C-alpha positions as MATLAB code, in Angstrom:
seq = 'XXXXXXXXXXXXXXXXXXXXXXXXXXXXXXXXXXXXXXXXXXXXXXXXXXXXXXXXXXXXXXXXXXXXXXXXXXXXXXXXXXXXXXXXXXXXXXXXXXXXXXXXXXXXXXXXXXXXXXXXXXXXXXXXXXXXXXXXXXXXXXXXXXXXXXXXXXXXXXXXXXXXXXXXXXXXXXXXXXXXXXXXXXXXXXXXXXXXXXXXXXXXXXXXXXXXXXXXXXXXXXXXXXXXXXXXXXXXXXXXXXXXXXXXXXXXXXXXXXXXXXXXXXXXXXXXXXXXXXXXXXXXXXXXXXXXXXXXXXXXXXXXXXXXXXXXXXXXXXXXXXXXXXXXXXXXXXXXXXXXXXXXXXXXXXXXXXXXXXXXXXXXXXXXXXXXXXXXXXXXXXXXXXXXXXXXXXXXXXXXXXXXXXXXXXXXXXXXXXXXXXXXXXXXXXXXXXXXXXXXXXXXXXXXXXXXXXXXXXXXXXXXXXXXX';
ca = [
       0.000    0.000    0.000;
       1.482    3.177   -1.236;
      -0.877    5.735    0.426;
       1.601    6.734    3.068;
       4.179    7.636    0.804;
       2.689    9.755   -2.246;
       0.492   11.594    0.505;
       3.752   12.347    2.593;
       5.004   13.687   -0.705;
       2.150   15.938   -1.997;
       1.837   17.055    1.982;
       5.311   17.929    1.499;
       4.779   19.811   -1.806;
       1.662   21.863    0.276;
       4.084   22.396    3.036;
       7.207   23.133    1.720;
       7.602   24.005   -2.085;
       7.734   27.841   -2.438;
       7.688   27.109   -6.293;
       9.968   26.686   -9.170;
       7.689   29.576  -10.993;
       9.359   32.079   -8.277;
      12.805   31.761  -10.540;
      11.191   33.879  -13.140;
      10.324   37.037  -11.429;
       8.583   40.304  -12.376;
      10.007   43.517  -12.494;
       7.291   44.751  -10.177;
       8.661   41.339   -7.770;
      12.171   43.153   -8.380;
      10.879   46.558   -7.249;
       9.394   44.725   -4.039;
      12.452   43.265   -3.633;
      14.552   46.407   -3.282;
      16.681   46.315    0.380;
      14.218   47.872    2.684;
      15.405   50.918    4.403;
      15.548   51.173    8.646;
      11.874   52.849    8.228;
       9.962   50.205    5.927;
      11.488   47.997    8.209;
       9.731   49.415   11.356;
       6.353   50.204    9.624;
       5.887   46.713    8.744;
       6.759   45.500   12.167;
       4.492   48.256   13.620;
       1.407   47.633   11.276;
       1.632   43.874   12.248;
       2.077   44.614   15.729;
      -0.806   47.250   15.735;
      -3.003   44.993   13.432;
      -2.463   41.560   16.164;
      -3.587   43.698   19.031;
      -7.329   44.589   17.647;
      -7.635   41.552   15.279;
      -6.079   38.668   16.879;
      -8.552   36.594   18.481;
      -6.443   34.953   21.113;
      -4.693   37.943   22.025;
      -5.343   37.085   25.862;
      -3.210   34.214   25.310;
      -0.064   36.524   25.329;
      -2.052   39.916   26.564;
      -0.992   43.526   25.901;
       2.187   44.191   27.996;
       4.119   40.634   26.814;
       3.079   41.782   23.122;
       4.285   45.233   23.791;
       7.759   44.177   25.390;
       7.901   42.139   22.525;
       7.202   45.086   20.273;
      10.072   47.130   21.626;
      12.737   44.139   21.905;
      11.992   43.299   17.451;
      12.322   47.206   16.608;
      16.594   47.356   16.744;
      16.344   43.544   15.440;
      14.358   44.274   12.476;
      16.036   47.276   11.762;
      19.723   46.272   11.848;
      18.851   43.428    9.297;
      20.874   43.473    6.695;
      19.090   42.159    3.958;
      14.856   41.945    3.394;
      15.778   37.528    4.009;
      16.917   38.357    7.234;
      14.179   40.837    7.623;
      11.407   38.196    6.480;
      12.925   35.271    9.243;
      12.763   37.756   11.954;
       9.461   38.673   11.499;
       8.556   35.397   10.955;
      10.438   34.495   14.565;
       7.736   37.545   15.844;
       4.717   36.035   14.517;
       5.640   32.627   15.804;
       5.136   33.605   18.970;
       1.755   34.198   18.873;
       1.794   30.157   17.856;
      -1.559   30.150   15.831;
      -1.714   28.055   12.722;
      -4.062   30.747   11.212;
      -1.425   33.600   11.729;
       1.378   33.923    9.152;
       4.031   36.586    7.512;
       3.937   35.824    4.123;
       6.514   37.306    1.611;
       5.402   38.015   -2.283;
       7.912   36.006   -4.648;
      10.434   34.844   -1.907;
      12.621   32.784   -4.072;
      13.330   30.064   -2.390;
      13.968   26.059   -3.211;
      13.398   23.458   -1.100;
      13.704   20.069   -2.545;
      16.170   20.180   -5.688;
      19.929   20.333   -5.076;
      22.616   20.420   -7.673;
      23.079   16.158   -6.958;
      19.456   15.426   -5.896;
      15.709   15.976   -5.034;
      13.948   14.113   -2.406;
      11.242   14.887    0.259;
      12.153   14.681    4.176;
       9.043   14.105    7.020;
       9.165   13.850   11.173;
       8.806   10.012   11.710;
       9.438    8.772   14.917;
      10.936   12.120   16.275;
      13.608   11.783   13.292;
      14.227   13.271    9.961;
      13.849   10.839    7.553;
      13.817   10.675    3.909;
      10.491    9.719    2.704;
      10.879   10.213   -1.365;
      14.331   10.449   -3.439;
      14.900   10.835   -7.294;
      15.826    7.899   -8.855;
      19.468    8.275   -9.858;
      19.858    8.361   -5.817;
      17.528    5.855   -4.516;
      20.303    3.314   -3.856;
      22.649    5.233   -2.832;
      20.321    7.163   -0.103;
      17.337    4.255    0.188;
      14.099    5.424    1.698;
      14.385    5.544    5.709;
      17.649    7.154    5.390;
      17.784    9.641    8.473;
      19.333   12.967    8.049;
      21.344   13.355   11.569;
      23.266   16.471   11.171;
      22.820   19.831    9.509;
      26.079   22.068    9.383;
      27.688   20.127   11.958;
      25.021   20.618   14.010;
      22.909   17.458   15.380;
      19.477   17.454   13.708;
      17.396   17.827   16.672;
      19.603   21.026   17.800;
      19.874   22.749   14.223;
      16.100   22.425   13.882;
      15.892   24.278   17.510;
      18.255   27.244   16.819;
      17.556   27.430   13.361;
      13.771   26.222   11.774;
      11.538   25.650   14.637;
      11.194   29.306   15.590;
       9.974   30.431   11.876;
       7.181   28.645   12.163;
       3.907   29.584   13.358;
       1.291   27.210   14.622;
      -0.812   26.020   17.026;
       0.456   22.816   18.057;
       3.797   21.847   18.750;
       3.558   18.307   16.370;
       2.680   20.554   13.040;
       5.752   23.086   13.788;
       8.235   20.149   14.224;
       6.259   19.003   10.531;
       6.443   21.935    8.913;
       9.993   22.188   10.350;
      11.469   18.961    9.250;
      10.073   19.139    5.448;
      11.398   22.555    5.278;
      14.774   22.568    7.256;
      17.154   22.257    4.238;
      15.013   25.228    2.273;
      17.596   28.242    1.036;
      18.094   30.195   -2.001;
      19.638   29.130   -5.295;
      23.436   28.352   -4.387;
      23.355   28.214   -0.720;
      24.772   25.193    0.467;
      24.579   22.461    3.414;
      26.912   19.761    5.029;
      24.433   16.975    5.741;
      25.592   13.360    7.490;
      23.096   10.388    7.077;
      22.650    7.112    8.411;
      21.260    4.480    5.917;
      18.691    2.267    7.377;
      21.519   -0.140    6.965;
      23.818    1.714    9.816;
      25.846    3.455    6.961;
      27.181    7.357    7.331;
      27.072    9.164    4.222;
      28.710   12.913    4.119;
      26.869   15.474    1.162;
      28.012   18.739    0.433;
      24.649   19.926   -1.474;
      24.160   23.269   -3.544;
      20.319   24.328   -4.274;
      20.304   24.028   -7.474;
      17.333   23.463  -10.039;
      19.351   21.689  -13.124;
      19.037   18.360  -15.172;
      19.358   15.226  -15.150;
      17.925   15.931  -11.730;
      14.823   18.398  -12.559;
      13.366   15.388  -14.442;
      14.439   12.302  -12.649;
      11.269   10.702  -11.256;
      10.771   10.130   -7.962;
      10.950    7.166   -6.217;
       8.567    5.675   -5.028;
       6.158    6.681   -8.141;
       3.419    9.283   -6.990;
       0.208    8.896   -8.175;
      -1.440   11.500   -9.923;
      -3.348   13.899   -7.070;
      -7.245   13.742   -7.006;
      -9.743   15.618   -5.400;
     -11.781   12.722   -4.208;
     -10.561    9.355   -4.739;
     -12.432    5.803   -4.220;
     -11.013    2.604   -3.489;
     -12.813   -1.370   -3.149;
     -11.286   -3.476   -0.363;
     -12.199   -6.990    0.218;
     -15.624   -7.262    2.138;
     -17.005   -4.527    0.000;
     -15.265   -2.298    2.193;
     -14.985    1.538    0.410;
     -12.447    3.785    0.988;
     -12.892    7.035   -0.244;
     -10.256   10.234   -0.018;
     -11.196   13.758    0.659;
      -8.280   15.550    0.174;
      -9.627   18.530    0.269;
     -12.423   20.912    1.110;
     -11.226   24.685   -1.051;
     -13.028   23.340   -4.170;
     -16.634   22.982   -4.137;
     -16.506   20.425   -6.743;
     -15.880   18.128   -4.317;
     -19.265   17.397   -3.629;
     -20.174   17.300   -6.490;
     -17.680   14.348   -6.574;
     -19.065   13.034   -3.539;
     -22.446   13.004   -4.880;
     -21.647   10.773   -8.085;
     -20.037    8.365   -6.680;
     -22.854    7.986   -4.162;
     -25.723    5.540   -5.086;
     -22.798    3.289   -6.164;
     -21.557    3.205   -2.615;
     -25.279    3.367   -1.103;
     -25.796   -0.105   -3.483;
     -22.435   -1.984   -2.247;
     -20.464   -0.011    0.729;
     -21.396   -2.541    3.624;
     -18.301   -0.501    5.323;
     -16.529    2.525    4.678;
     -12.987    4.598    5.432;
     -13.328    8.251    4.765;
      -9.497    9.547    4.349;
      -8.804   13.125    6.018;
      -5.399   12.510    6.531;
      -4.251   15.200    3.593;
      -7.199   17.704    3.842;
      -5.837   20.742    4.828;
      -9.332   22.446    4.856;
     -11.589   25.067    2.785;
     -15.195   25.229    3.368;
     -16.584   24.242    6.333;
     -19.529   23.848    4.081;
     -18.310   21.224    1.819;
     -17.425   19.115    4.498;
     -20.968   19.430    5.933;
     -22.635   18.944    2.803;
     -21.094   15.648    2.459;
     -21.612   14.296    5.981;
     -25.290   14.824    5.482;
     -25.023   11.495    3.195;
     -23.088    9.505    6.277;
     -25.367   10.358    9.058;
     -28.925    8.921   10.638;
     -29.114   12.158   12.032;
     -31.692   15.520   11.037;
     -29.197   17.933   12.653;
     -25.453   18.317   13.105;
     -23.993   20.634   16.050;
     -20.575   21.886   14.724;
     -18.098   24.516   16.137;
     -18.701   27.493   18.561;
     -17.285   30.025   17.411;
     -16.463   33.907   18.676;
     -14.835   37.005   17.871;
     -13.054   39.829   19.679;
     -15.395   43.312   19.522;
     -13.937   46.871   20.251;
     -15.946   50.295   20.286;
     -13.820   52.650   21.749;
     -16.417   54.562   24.004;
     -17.045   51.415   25.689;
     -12.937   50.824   26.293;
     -13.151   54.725   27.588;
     -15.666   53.696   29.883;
     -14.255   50.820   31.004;
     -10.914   52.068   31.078;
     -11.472   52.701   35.252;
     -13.665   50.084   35.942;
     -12.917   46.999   38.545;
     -14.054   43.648   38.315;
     -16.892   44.596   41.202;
     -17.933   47.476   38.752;
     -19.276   44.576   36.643;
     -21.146   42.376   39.108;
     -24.385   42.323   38.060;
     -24.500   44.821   35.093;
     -24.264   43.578   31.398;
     -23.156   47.293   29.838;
     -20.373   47.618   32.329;
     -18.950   43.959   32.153;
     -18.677   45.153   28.161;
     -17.113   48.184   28.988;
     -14.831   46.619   31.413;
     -13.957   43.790   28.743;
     -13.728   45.995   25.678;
     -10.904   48.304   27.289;
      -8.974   45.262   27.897;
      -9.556   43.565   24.890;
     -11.053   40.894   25.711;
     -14.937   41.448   24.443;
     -16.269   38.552   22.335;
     -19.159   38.736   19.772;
     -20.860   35.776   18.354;
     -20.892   32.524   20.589;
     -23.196   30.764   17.575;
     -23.110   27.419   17.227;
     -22.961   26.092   13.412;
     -25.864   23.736   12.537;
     -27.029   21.863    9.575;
     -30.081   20.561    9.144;
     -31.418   17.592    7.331;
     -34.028   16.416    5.961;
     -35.431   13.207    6.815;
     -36.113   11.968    3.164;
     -32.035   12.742    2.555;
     -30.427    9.867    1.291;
     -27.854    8.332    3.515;
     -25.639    5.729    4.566;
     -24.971    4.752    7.787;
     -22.402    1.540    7.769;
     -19.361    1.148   10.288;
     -17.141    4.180    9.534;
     -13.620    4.435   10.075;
     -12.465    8.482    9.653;
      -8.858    8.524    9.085;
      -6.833   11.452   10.543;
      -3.519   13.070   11.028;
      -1.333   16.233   11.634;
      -2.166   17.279    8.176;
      -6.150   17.123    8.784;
      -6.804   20.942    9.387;
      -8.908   23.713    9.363;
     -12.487   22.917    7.634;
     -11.500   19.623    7.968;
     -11.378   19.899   11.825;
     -14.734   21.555   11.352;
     -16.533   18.118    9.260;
     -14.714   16.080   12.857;
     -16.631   18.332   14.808;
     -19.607   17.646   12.909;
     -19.075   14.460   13.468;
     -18.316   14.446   16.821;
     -21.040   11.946   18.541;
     -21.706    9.445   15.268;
     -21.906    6.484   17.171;
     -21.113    4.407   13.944;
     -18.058    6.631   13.368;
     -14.681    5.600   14.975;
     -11.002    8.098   14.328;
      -8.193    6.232   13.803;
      -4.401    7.879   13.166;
      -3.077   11.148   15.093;
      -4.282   14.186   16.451;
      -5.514   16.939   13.687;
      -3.519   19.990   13.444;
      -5.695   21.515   15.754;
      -5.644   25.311   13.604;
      -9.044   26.685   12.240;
     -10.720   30.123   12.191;
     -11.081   32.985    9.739;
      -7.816   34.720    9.011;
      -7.847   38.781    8.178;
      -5.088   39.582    5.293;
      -3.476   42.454    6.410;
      -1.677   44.511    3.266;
       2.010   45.066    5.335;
       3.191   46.738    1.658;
       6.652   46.140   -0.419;
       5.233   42.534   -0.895;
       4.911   41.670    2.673;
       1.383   40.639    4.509;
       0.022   38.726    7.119;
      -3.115   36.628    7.868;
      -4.042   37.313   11.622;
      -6.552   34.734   12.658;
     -10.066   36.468   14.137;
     -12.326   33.515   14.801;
     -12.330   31.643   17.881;
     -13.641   27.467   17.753;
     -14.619   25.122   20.186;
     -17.090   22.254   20.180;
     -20.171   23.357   20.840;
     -19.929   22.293   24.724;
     -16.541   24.645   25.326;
     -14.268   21.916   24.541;
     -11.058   22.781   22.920;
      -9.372   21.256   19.745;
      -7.320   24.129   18.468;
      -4.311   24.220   19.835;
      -4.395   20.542   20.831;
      -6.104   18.574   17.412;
      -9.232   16.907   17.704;
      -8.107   13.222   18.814;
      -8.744    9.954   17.472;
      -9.936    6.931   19.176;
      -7.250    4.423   18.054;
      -4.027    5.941   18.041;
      -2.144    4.456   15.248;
       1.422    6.206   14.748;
       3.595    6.357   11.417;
       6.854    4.076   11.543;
       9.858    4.273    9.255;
       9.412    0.379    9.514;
       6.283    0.943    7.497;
       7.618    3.692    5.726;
      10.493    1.253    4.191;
       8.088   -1.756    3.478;
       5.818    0.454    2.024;
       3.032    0.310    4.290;
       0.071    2.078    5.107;
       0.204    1.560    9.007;
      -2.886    3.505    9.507;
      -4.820    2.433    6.902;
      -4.085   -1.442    7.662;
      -5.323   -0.746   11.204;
      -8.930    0.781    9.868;
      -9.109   -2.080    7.920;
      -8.697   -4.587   10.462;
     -10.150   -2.389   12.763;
     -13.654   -2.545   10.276;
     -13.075   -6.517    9.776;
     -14.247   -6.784   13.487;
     -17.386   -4.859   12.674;
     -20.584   -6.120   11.877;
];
């Protein structure tokens, strides 16, 4: 079963590749590109800075004075930058620590390469706490097999370059999809910068590279090993048992329900079980999600998300700029005026429902929902939905635990930033950002599997759905 590895790759590919189309750049990219002066520098940090404190929905989480101290300690570090790379990674380093999967610095044609050097191409994922090389081009394959574990960068052991150097670029909201995001992307650099690497083979050899980013041939159109399928929206599977298995790898294209929907009375006629695959949705609309789970559910409504924003009038912080906690006892206008001048006044607290008719058609078989790090966003949302399906059993890790609505915030000379204003919980108060909804049967990737070419996870839903009657 080849699931694991083709899905590692294309989550590497959403994860990591900044694009090969960045090499050919616009003159208006160039312009952007000029070296920033002292000044840009500080109004982009300030803009971000002001735009966090009113838009940032979990802005409690590091409150006004830490974000503030903050403020003041990135000014003479942003500033004494001496070129707009160094500028970009140390706002990036500021916006990390916020650690919200919805909040990013983004960059406008940041040139940089992350899989192709001048002797190879290959893909590298976490597994097992390690670095390990998931996908290599052929001409290397033997010579660096699958498994192989990358152990130092630079001299550096693995575990302590990724501390000093990745980890604290990269904002999220759960420790497990950092280290990811990390890991895929710690040998990313600009054409011609290089890297001392050491390896271990899974056969206890050391290999030494020296390795230039370069995009060149033979290596730009060596195929990978092992062979990637071609990437679908929805994909459908037959296992023995008349068991389905059916991908949603994603939830930005409404099509995909349209997808869903055609391959329906076919699975309504023979699906006597099923495996719905989340594990590479990285989200889109909640409401594609929701329209499909209307087809996998006995139920006439679905409770989803709670959800909340921040609110600020600024009479109401003026009046509440004085007040004490006793001020508010009792008295609905002054609790918002207390709240609103310290930023912490929510709107909203709706809980997203769909309803259903009864005539809908549906199927309701043992379901096994499949789930990882990579299983974010409006994907989160159609767990939520599901929360409660008695017929419906999670197997795999933790979700990335990351939704909301993000703001895009215009930082100008090609820089921006998506500040995340929406607040989720299940609809009882529980939490699952910042911790990943979890699954039921924890079932963890191995580079054992990885090397055999097996789909751990997948093999345990489908033993998991043998059991089932």
């Amino acid at each position: 079963m080849q699931i694991t590895l083709r899905t590692m790759r294309r989550a590497c590919l959403t994860l990591a590749l900044c694009g090969l189309a960045l090499t050919a750049r616009s003159q208006q990219a160039d312009e952007q590109d000029k070296a920033l002066t002292p000044d840009e520098k500080t109004y982009i940090l300030s803009k971000f800075w002001s735009e966090v404190k009113y838009n940032f929905v979990y802005f409690n989480q590091i409150g006004e004075a830490r974000w503030d101290s903050l403020y003041r300690a990135y000014l003479p570090k942003v500033q004494q930058t001496p070129d707009n790379r160094a500028f970009y990674n140390e706002m990036r380093r500021f916006c990390a620590l916020l650690k919200d999967g919805h909040t990013n610095i983004m960059w406008n044609n940041y040139p940089c390469i992350t899989t192709f050097f001048d002797q190879l191409q290959w893909y590298i994922s976490d597994i097992e706490g390690k670095a390990i090389v998931t996908s290599i081009n052929e001409l290397n394959r033997k010579r660096i097999p699958i498994g192989t574990e990358i152990v130092k960068v630079n001299g550096l052991p693995t575990q302590t370059y990724l501390e000093q150097h990745v980890l604290p670029l990269f904002s999220s909201s759960t420790d497990y999809a950092r280290r990811d995001m990390a890991v895929s992307r710690m040998l990313q650099g600009l054409r011609g910068e290089s890297y001392d690497v050491e390896l271990l083979t899974p056969d206890k050899k050391t290999l030494k590279l020296h390795l230039t980013h370069k995009i060149q041939e033979p290596v730009y159109s060596d195929p990978l090993y092992p062979k990637e399928d071609e990437w679908k929206r929805l994909e459908l599977k037959w296992y023995p048992g008349n068991v389905a298995y059916v991908a949603l790898n994603t939830f930005s294209n409404p099509a995909i329900v349209d997808d869903f929907v055609k391959i329906f009375p076919t699975l309504q006629q023979r699906a006597k079980k099923l495996i719905i695959d989340l594990r590479y949705n990285g989200g889109g609309s909640t409401e594609c999600g929701a329209s499909i789970l209307k087809y996998l559910t006995p139920d006439t409504l679905l409770t989803g998300s709670k959800w909340c924003t921040r609110d600020y009038a600024a009479s109401y912080a003026a009046w509440g700029e004085y007040m004490t906690p006793e001020d508010t006892v009792g008295d609905s206008w002054s609790q918002r005026c207390y709240l609103t001048a310290r930023g912490e006044y929510y709107v909203g607290h709706d809980i997203y429902t769909v309803s259903i008719p009864p005539s809908h058609p549906r199927l309701v078989v043992p379901t096994v929902v499949l789930i990882d790090h990579n299983t974010a966003s409006a994907a989160e949302d159609f767990l939520i939905l599901a929360d409660g399906q008695k017929h419906f059993t999670k197997i795999g890790r933790p979700s990335n635990g990351s939704t909301g609505q993000p703001i895009v915030i215009d930082l100008g000379h090609g820089f921006s930033a998506r500040i995340c204003t929406k607040k989720d919980t299940y609809a009882d108060g529980r939490l699952f950002v910042g911790c990943g909804v979890q699954p039921d049967i924890v079932v963890e990737p191995t580079v054992k599997d990885l090397i055999k070419g097996r789909d751990g996870q997948l093999e345990a839903a489908l033993k998991f759905l043998k059991k089932q009657k």
